[in-house]
Tab-separated table of C-alpha atoms in Angstrom:
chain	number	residue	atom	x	y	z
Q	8	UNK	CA	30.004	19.070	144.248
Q	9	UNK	CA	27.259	19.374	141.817
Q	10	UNK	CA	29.735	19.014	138.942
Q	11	UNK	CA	31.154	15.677	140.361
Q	12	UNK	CA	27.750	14.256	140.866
Q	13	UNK	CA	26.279	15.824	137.300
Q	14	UNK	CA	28.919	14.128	135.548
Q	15	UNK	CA	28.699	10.613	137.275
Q	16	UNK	CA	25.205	10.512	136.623
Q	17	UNK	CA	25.411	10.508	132.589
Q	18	UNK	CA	25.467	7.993	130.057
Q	19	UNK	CA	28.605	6.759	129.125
Q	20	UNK	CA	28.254	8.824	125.258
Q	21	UNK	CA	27.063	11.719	127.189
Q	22	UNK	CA	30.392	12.009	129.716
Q	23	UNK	CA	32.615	11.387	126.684
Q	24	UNK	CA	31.104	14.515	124.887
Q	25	UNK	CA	31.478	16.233	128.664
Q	26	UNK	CA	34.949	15.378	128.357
Q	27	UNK	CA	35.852	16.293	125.281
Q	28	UNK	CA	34.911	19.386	126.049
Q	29	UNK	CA	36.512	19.788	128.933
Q	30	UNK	CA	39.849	18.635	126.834
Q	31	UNK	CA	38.766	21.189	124.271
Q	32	UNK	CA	38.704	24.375	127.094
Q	33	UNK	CA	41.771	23.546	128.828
Q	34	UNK	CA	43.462	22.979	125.087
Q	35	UNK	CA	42.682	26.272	124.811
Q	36	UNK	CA	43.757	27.595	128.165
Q	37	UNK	CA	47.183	25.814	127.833
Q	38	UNK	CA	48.314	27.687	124.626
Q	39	UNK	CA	46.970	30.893	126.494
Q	40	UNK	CA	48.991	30.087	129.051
Q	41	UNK	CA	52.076	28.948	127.326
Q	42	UNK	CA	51.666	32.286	125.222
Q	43	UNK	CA	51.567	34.686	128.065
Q	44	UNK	CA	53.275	32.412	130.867
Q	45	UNK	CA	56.669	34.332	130.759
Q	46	UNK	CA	55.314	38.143	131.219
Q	47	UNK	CA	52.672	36.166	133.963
Q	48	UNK	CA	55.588	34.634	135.899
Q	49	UNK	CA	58.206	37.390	135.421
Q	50	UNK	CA	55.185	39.297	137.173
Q	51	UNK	CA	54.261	37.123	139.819
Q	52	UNK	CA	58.127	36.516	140.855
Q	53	UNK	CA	58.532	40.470	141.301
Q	54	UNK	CA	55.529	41.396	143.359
Q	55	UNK	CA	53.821	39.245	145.221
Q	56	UNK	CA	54.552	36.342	147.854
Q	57	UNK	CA	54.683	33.120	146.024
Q	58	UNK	CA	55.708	30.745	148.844
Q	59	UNK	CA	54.476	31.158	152.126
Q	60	UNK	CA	56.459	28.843	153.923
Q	61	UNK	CA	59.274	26.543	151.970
Q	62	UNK	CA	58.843	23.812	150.484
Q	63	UNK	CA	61.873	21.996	151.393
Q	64	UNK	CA	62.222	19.420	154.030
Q	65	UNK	CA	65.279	20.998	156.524
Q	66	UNK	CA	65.451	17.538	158.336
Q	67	UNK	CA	67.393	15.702	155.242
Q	68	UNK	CA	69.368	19.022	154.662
Q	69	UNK	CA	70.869	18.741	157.708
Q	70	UNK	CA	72.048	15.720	157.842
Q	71	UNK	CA	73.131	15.843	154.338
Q	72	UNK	CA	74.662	19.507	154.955
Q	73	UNK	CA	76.725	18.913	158.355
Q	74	UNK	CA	76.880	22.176	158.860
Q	75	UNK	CA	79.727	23.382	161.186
Q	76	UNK	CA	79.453	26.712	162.914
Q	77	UNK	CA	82.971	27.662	163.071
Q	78	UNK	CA	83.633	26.557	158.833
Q	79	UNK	CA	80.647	26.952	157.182
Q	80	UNK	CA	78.955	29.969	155.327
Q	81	UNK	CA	75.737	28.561	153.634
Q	82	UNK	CA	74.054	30.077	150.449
Q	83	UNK	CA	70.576	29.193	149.776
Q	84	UNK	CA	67.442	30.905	147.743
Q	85	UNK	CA	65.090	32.439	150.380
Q	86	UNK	CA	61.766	31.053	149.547
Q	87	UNK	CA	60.100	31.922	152.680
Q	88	UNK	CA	62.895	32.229	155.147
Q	89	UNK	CA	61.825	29.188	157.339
Q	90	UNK	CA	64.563	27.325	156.078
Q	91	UNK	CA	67.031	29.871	155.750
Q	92	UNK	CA	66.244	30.659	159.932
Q	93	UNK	CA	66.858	26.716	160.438
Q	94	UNK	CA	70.702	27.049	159.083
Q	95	UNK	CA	71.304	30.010	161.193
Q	96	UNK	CA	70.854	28.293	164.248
Q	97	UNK	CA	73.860	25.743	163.179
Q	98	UNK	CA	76.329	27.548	160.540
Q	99	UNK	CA	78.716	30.416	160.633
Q	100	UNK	CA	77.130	32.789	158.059
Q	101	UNK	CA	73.558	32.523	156.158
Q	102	UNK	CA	73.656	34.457	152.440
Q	103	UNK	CA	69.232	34.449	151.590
Q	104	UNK	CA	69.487	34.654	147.767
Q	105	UNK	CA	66.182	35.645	145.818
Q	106	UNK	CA	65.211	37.609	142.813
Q	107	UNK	CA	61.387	38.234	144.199
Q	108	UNK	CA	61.770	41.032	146.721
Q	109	UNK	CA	58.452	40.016	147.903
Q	110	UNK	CA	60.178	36.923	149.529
Q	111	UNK	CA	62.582	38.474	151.164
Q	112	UNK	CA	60.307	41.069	152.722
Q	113	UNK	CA	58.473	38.050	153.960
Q	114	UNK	CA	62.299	36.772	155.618
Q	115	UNK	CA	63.045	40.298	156.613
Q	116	UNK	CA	59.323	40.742	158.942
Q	117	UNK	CA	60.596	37.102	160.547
Q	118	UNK	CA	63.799	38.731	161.534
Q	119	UNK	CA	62.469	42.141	162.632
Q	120	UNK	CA	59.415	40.186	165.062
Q	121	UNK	CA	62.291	38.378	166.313
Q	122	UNK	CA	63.981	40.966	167.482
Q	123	UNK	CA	60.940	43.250	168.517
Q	124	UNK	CA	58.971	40.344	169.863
Q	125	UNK	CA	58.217	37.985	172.770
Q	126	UNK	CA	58.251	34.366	171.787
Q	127	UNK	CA	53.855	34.694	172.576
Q	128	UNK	CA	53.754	37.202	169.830
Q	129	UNK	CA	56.157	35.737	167.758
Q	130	UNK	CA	53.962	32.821	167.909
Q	131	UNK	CA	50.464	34.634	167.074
Q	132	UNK	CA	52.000	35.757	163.910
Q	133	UNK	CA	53.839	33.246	162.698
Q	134	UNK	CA	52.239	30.212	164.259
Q	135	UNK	CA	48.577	30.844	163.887
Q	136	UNK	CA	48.768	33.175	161.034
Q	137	UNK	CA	46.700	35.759	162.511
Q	138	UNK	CA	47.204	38.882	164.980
Q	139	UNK	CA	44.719	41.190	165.499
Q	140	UNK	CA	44.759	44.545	164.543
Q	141	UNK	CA	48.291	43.848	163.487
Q	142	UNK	CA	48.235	45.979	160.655
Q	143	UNK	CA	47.547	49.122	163.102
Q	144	UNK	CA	49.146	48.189	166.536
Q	145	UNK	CA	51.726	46.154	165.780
Q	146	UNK	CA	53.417	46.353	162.416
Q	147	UNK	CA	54.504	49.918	163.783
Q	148	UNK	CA	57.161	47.988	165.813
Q	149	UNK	CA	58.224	45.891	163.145
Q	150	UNK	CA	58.382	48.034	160.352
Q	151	UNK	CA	61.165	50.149	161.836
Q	152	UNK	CA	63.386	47.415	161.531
Q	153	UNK	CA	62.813	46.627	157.816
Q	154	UNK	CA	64.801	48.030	154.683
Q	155	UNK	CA	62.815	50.585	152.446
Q	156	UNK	CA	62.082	47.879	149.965
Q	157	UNK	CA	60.594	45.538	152.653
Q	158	UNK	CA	58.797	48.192	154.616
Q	159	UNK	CA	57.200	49.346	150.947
Q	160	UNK	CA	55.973	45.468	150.558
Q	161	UNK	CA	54.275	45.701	154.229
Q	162	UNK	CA	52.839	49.077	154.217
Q	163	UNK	CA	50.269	47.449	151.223
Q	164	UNK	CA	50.249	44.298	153.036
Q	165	UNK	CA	50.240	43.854	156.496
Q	166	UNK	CA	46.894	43.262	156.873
Q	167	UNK	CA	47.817	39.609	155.698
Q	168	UNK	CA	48.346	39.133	159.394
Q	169	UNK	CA	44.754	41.071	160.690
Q	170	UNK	CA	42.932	37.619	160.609
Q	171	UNK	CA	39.773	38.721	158.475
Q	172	UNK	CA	37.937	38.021	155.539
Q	173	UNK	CA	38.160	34.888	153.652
Q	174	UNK	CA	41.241	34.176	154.088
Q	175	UNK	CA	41.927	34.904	157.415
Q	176	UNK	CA	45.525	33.445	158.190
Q	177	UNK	CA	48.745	34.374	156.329
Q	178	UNK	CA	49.057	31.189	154.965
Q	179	UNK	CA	45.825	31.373	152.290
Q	180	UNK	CA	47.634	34.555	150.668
Q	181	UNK	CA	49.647	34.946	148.345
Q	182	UNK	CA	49.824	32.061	145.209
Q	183	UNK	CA	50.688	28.976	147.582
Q	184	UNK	CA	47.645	30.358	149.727
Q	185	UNK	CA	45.543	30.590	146.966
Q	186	UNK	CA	46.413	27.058	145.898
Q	187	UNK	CA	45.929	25.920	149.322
Q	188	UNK	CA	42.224	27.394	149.499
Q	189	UNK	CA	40.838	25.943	146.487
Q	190	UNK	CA	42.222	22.298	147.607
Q	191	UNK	CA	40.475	22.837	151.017
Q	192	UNK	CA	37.437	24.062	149.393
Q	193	UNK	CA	37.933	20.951	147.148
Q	194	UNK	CA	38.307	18.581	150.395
Q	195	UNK	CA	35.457	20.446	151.696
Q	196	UNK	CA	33.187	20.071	148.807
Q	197	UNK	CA	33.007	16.098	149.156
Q	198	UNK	CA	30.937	14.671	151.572
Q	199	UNK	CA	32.964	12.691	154.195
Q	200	UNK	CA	36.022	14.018	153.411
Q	201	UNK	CA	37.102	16.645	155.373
Q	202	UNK	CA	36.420	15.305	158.229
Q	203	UNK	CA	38.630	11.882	157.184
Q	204	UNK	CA	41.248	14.485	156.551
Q	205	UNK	CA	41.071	16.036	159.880
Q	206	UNK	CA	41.292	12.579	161.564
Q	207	UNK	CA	44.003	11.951	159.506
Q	208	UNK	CA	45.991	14.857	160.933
Q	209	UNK	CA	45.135	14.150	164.169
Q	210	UNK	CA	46.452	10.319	163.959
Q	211	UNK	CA	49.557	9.219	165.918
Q	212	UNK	CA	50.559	6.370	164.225
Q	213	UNK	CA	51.366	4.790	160.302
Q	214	UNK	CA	48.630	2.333	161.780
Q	215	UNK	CA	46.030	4.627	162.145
Q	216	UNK	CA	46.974	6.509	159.007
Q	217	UNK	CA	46.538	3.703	156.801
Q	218	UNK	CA	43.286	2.772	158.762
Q	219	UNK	CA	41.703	6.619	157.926
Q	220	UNK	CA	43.401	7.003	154.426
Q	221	UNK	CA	42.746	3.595	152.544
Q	222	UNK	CA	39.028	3.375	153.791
Q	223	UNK	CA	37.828	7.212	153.933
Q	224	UNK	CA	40.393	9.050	152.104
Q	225	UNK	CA	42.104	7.377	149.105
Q	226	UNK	CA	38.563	6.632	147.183
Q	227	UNK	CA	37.109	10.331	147.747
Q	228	UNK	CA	39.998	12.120	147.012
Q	229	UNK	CA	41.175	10.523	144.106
Q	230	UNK	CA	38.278	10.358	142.041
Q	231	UNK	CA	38.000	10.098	138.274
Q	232	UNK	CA	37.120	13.535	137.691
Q	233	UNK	CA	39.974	14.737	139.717
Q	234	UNK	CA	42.820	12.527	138.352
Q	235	UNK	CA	40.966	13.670	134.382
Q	236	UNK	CA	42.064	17.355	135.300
Q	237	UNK	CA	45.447	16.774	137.218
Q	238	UNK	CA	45.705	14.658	133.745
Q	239	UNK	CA	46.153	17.721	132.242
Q	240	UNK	CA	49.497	19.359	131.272
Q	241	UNK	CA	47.821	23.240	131.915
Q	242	UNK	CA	46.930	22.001	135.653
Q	243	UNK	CA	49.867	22.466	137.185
Q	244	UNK	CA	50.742	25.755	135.315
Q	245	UNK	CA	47.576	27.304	136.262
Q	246	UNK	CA	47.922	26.260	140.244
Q	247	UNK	CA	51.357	26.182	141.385
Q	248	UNK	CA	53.260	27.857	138.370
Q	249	UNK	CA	55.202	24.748	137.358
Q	250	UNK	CA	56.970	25.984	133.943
Q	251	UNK	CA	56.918	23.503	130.942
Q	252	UNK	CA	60.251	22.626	131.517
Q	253	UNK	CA	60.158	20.915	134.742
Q	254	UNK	CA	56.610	19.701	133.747
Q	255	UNK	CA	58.544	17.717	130.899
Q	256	UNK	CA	61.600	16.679	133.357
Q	257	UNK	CA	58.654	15.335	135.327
Q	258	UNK	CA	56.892	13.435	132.437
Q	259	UNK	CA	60.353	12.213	130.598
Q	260	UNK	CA	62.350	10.979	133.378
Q	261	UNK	CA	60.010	10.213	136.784
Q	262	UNK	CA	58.523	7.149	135.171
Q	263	UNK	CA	54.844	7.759	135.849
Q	264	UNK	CA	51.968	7.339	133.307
Q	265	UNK	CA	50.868	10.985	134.098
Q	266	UNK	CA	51.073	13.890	136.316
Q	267	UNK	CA	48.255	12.944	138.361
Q	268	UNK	CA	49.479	9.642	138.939
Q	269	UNK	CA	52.522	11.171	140.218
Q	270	UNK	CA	50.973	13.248	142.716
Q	271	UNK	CA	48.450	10.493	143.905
Q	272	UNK	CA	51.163	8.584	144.404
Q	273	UNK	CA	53.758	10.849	146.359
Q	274	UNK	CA	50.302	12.068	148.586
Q	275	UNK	CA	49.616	8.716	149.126
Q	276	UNK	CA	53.494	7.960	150.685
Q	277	UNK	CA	52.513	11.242	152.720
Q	278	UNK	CA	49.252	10.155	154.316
Q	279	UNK	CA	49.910	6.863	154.834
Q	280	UNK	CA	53.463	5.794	154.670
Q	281	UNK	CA	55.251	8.627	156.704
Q	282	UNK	CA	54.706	9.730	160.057
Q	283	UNK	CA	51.772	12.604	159.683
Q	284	UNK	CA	52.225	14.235	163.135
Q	285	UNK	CA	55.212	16.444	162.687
Q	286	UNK	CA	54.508	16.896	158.782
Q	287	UNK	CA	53.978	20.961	159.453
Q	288	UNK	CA	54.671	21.198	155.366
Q	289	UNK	CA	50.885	19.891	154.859
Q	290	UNK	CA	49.296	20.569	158.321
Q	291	UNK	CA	49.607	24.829	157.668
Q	292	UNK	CA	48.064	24.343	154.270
Q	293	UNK	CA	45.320	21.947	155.296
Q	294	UNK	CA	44.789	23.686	158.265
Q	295	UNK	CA	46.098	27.661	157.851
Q	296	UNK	CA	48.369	27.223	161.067
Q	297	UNK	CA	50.859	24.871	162.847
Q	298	UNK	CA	50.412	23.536	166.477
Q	299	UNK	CA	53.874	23.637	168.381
Q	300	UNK	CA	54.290	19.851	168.236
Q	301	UNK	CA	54.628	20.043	164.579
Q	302	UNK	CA	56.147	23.402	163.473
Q	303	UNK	CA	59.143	24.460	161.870
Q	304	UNK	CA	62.367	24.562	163.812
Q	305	UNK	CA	62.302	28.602	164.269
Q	306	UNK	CA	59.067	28.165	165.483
Q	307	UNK	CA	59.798	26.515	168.740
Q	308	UNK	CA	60.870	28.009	171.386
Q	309	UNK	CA	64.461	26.938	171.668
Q	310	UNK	CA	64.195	27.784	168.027
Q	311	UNK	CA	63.111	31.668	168.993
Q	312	UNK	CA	65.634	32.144	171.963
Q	313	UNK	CA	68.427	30.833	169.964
Q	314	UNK	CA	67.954	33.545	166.954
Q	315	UNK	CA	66.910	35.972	169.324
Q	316	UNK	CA	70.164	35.714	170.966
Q	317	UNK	CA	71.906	36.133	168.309
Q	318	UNK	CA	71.773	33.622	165.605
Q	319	UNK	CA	69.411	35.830	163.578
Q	320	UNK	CA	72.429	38.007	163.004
Q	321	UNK	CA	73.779	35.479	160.851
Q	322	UNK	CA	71.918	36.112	158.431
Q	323	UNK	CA	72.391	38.734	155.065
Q	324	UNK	CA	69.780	39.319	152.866
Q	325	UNK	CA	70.121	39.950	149.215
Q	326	UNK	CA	67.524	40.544	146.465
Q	327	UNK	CA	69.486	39.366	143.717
Q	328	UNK	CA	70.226	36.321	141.020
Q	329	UNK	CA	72.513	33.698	142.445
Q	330	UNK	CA	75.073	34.910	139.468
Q	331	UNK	CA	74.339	38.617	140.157
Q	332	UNK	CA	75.351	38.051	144.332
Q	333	UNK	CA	78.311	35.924	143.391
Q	334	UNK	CA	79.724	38.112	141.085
Q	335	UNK	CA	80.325	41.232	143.454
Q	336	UNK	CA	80.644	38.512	146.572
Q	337	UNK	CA	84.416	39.312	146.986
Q	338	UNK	CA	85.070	36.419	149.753
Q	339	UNK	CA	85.495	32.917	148.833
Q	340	UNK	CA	83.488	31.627	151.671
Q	341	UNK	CA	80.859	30.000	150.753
Q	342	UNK	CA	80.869	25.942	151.556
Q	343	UNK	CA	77.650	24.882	151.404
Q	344	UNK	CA	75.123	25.967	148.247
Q	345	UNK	CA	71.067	24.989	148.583
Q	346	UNK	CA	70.204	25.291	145.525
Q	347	UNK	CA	66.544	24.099	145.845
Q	348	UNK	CA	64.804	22.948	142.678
Q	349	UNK	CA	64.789	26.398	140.536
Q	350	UNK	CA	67.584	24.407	137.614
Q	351	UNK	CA	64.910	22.624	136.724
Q	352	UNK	CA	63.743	26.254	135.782
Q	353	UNK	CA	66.537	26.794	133.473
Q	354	UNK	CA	67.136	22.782	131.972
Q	355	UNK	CA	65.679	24.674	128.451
Q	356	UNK	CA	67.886	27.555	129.158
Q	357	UNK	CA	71.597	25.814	129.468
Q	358	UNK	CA	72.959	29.001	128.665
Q	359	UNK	CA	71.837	30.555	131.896
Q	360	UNK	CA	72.403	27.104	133.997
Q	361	UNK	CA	76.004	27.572	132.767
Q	362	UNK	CA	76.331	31.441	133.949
Q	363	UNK	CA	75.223	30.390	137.289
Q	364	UNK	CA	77.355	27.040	137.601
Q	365	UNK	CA	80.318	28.897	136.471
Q	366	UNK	CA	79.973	31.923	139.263
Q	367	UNK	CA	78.925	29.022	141.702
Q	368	UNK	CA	82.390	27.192	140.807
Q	369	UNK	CA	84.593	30.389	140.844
Q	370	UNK	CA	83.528	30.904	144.249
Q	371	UNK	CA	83.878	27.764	145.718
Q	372	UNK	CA	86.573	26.461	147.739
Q	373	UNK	CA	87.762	22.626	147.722
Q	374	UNK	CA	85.344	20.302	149.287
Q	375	UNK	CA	82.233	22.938	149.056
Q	376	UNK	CA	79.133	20.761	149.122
Q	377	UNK	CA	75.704	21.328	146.587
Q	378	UNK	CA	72.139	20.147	147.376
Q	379	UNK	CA	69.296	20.608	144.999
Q	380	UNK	CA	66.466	19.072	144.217
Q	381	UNK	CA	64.691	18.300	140.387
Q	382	UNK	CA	61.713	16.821	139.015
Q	383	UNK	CA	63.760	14.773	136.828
Q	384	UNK	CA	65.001	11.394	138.122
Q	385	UNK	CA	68.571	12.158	136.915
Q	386	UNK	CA	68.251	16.065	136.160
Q	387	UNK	CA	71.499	15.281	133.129
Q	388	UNK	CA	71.326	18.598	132.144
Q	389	UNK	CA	72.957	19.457	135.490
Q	390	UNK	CA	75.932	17.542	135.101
Q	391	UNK	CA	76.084	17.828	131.409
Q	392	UNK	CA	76.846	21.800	131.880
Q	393	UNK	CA	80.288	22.869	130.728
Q	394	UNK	CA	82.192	25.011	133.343
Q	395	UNK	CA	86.217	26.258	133.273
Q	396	UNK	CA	87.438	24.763	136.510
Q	397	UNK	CA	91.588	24.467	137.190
Q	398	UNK	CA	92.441	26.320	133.691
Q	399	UNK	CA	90.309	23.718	131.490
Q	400	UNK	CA	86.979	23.042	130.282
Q	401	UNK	CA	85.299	20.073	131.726
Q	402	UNK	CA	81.126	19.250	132.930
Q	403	UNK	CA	79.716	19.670	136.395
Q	404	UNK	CA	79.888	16.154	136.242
Q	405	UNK	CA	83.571	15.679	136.277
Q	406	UNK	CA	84.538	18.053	139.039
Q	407	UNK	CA	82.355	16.775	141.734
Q	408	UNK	CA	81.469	13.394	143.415
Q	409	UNK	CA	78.223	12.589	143.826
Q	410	UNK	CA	77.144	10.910	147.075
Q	411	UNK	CA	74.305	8.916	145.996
Q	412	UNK	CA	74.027	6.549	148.798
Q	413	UNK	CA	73.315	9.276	151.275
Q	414	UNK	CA	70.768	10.891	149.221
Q	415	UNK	CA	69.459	7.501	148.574
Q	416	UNK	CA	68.339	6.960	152.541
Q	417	UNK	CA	67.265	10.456	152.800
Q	418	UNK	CA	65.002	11.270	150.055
Q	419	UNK	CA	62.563	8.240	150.844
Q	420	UNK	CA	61.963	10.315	154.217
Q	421	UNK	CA	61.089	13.744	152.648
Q	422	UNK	CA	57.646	14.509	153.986
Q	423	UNK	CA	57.258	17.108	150.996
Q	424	UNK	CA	57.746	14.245	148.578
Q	425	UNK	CA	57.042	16.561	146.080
Q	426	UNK	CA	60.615	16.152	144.046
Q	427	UNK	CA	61.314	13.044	141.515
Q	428	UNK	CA	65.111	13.094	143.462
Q	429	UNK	CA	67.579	14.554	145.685
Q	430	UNK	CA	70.869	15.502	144.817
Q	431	UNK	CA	74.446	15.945	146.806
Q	432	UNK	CA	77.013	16.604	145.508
Q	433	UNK	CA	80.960	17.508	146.669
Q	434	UNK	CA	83.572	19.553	144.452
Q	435	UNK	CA	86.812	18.307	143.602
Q	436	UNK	CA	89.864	18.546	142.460
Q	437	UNK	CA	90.693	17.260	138.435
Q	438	UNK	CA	93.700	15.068	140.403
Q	439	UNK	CA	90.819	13.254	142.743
Q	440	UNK	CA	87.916	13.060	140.225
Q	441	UNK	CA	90.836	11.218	137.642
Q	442	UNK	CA	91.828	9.089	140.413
């Protein structure tokens, strides 16, 4: 607070020389960064909890998936399971895809309190955040339902769940929790403003979210300091591990003067544009916890029973690359692929977009439908990658039909709005796509 007020106070030649030093340190933290982001990421990725819930909104999946129980097998990276849980409860078969064995412990402890646990408990942990003593009385009953890799993850960190310390819900930890405490310290840190933000998530209407947000939110929050440092290019690599890849997908093809701009913008579509009082993706962040008005789907308790009866069965777990599952996956199955936003990941590595799209295609029967998401406006590199599909060579582009009018009328209503676009896509035959 003192740092806002300090530099508001100087002369105009003395905030420019403030500045320029400010551009001058995070110069220098960007090239550390870029230098040692690989061996940083490769090491958050393998062990620790990145995302502690997803980040996707299930509502448009669904309607853009159609899943059917009796025909469709869905493949989708884990993230935090919530998602993955969601599917369950509608298709035939749920493959959880993820490289970080950390998320997948964090899907496997939702199944196992499933099946140990009343809906109450279920709740506690998953709802609020917090259980006491969970660590000691009981993660016993959970942890005999894990796999040795999971059970390794929780025996060093089930006291996530005990409800202590500074961060005492499950949802400040690991790096999404970590991003999530400094912006409510931030929110904190300006007079006014946290309490605008609670009313905010308290408001029932777009009416009285435009009332709170354009006269005692959108001036606080978006001052010039803040928009100067979410300005910068190292901002988002330093908070949320955005690689410089989609950073530049973002830049190049979303259209916006900066980064900043883009978020202010998308935030501002979430306060005060889209209904706030079932938005759970910002409430558990803002908040640490969910009410159950405004919680994800396995979080209610039709949600529960259902999975507890047997949907949670559905689901295999796999702590894998997409490529590495396919490629020892010896049923052709799989009719449905969520493919999130991690191609963005790979748009500077077409060589290892192409590995993937090619296993993806090999195991794909007619009519097998793709959803991912890309902070690039057209995300080109996707359909520019060459796959072998019916004995010839052709793009990702000319084996499947887009439906853009779908995705169209859906992505407006994402209450992440985090995402420059939303893809669908449906394979085809050469004979169709020619005709």
């Amino acid at each position: 607070r003192f740092f806002f007020f300090f530099v508001a106070r100087q002369k105009p030649v003395t905030k420019y020389f403030i500045m320029g030093l400010l551009s001058w340190v995070t110069g220098i933290l960007s090239w550390i960064f870029n230098v040692f982001f690989d061996p940083i990421v490769s090491r958050c990725y393998s062990s620790t909890i990145v995302f502690n819930c997803a980040w996707e909104d299930p509502r448009l999946d669904h309607v853009a998936l159609e899943l059917d129980e009796e025909r469709d097998s869905v493949l989708v990276i884990t993230s935090a399971g919530c998602n993955v849980l969601s599917y369950a409860l509608r298709g035939k078969h749920v493959y959880a895809i993820d490289k970080n064995p950390c998320q997948n412990a964090l899907l496997d402890i939702k199944i196992a309190a499933i099946k140990e646990f009343s809906y109450d408990e279920f709740w506690q942990l998953f709802g609020t955040g917090r259980m006491e003593k969970f660590s000691t009385l009981h993660y016993p009953r959970l942890r005999a339902h894990l796999n040795s890799q999971s059970r390794q993850f929780w025996d060093a960190h089930a006291h996530y769940f005990d409800g202590k310390g500074m961060r005492p819900s499950f949802y400040f930890r690991g790096c999404a929790g970590w991003l999530s405490t400094m912006v409510r310290g931030y929110i904190r840190m300006i007079p006014g403003l946290h309490a605008a933000v609670h009313d905010l998530l308290q408001a029932q209407t777009i009416e009285e979210q435009q009332e709170i947000y354009y006269k005692r939110v959108e001036k606080k929050l978006w001052n010039p300091v803040l928009m100067w440092i979410l300005g910068r290019g190292v901002t988002l690599a330093l908070l949320n591990g955005v690689p410089e890849a989609q950073r530049k997908l973002l830049e190049e093809e979303g259209g916006h003067p900066s980064i900043g701009e883009f978020i202010k913008n998308n935030l501002e579509v979430v306060m005060a544009k889209l209904p706030i009082k079932d938005n759970y993706f910002y409430r558990v962040y803002l908040t640490g916890e969910y009410t159950k008005d405004c919680c994800p789907e396995y979080l209610t308790q039709e949600g529960f029973e259902k999975l507890k009866a047997g949907c949670v069965e559905k689901v295999s777990v796999h702590t894998v690359t997409i490529e590495e599952f396919l490629n020892t996956h010896e049923k052709k199955d799989i009719t449905r692929f969520v493919l999130l936003d991690h191609m963005d990941w790979m748009s500077a590595a077409p060589e290892v977009l192409q590995k993937e799209w090619q296993a993806v295609i090999d195991h794909s029967p007619a009519n097998t439908r793709f959803l991912w998401r890309s902070a690039g406006l057209y995300a080109e590199f996707v359909g520019d990658t060459k796959v072998k599909y019916e004995g010839k060579e052709q793009t990702v582009r000319d084996i499947v039909k887009m439906n853009t009018d779908l995705a169209a009328r859906l992505h407006p209503l994402d209450r992440v709005h985090t995402y420059a676009n939303f893809f669908i896509a449906d394979l085809q035959s050469s004979a169709v796509a020619a005709h």
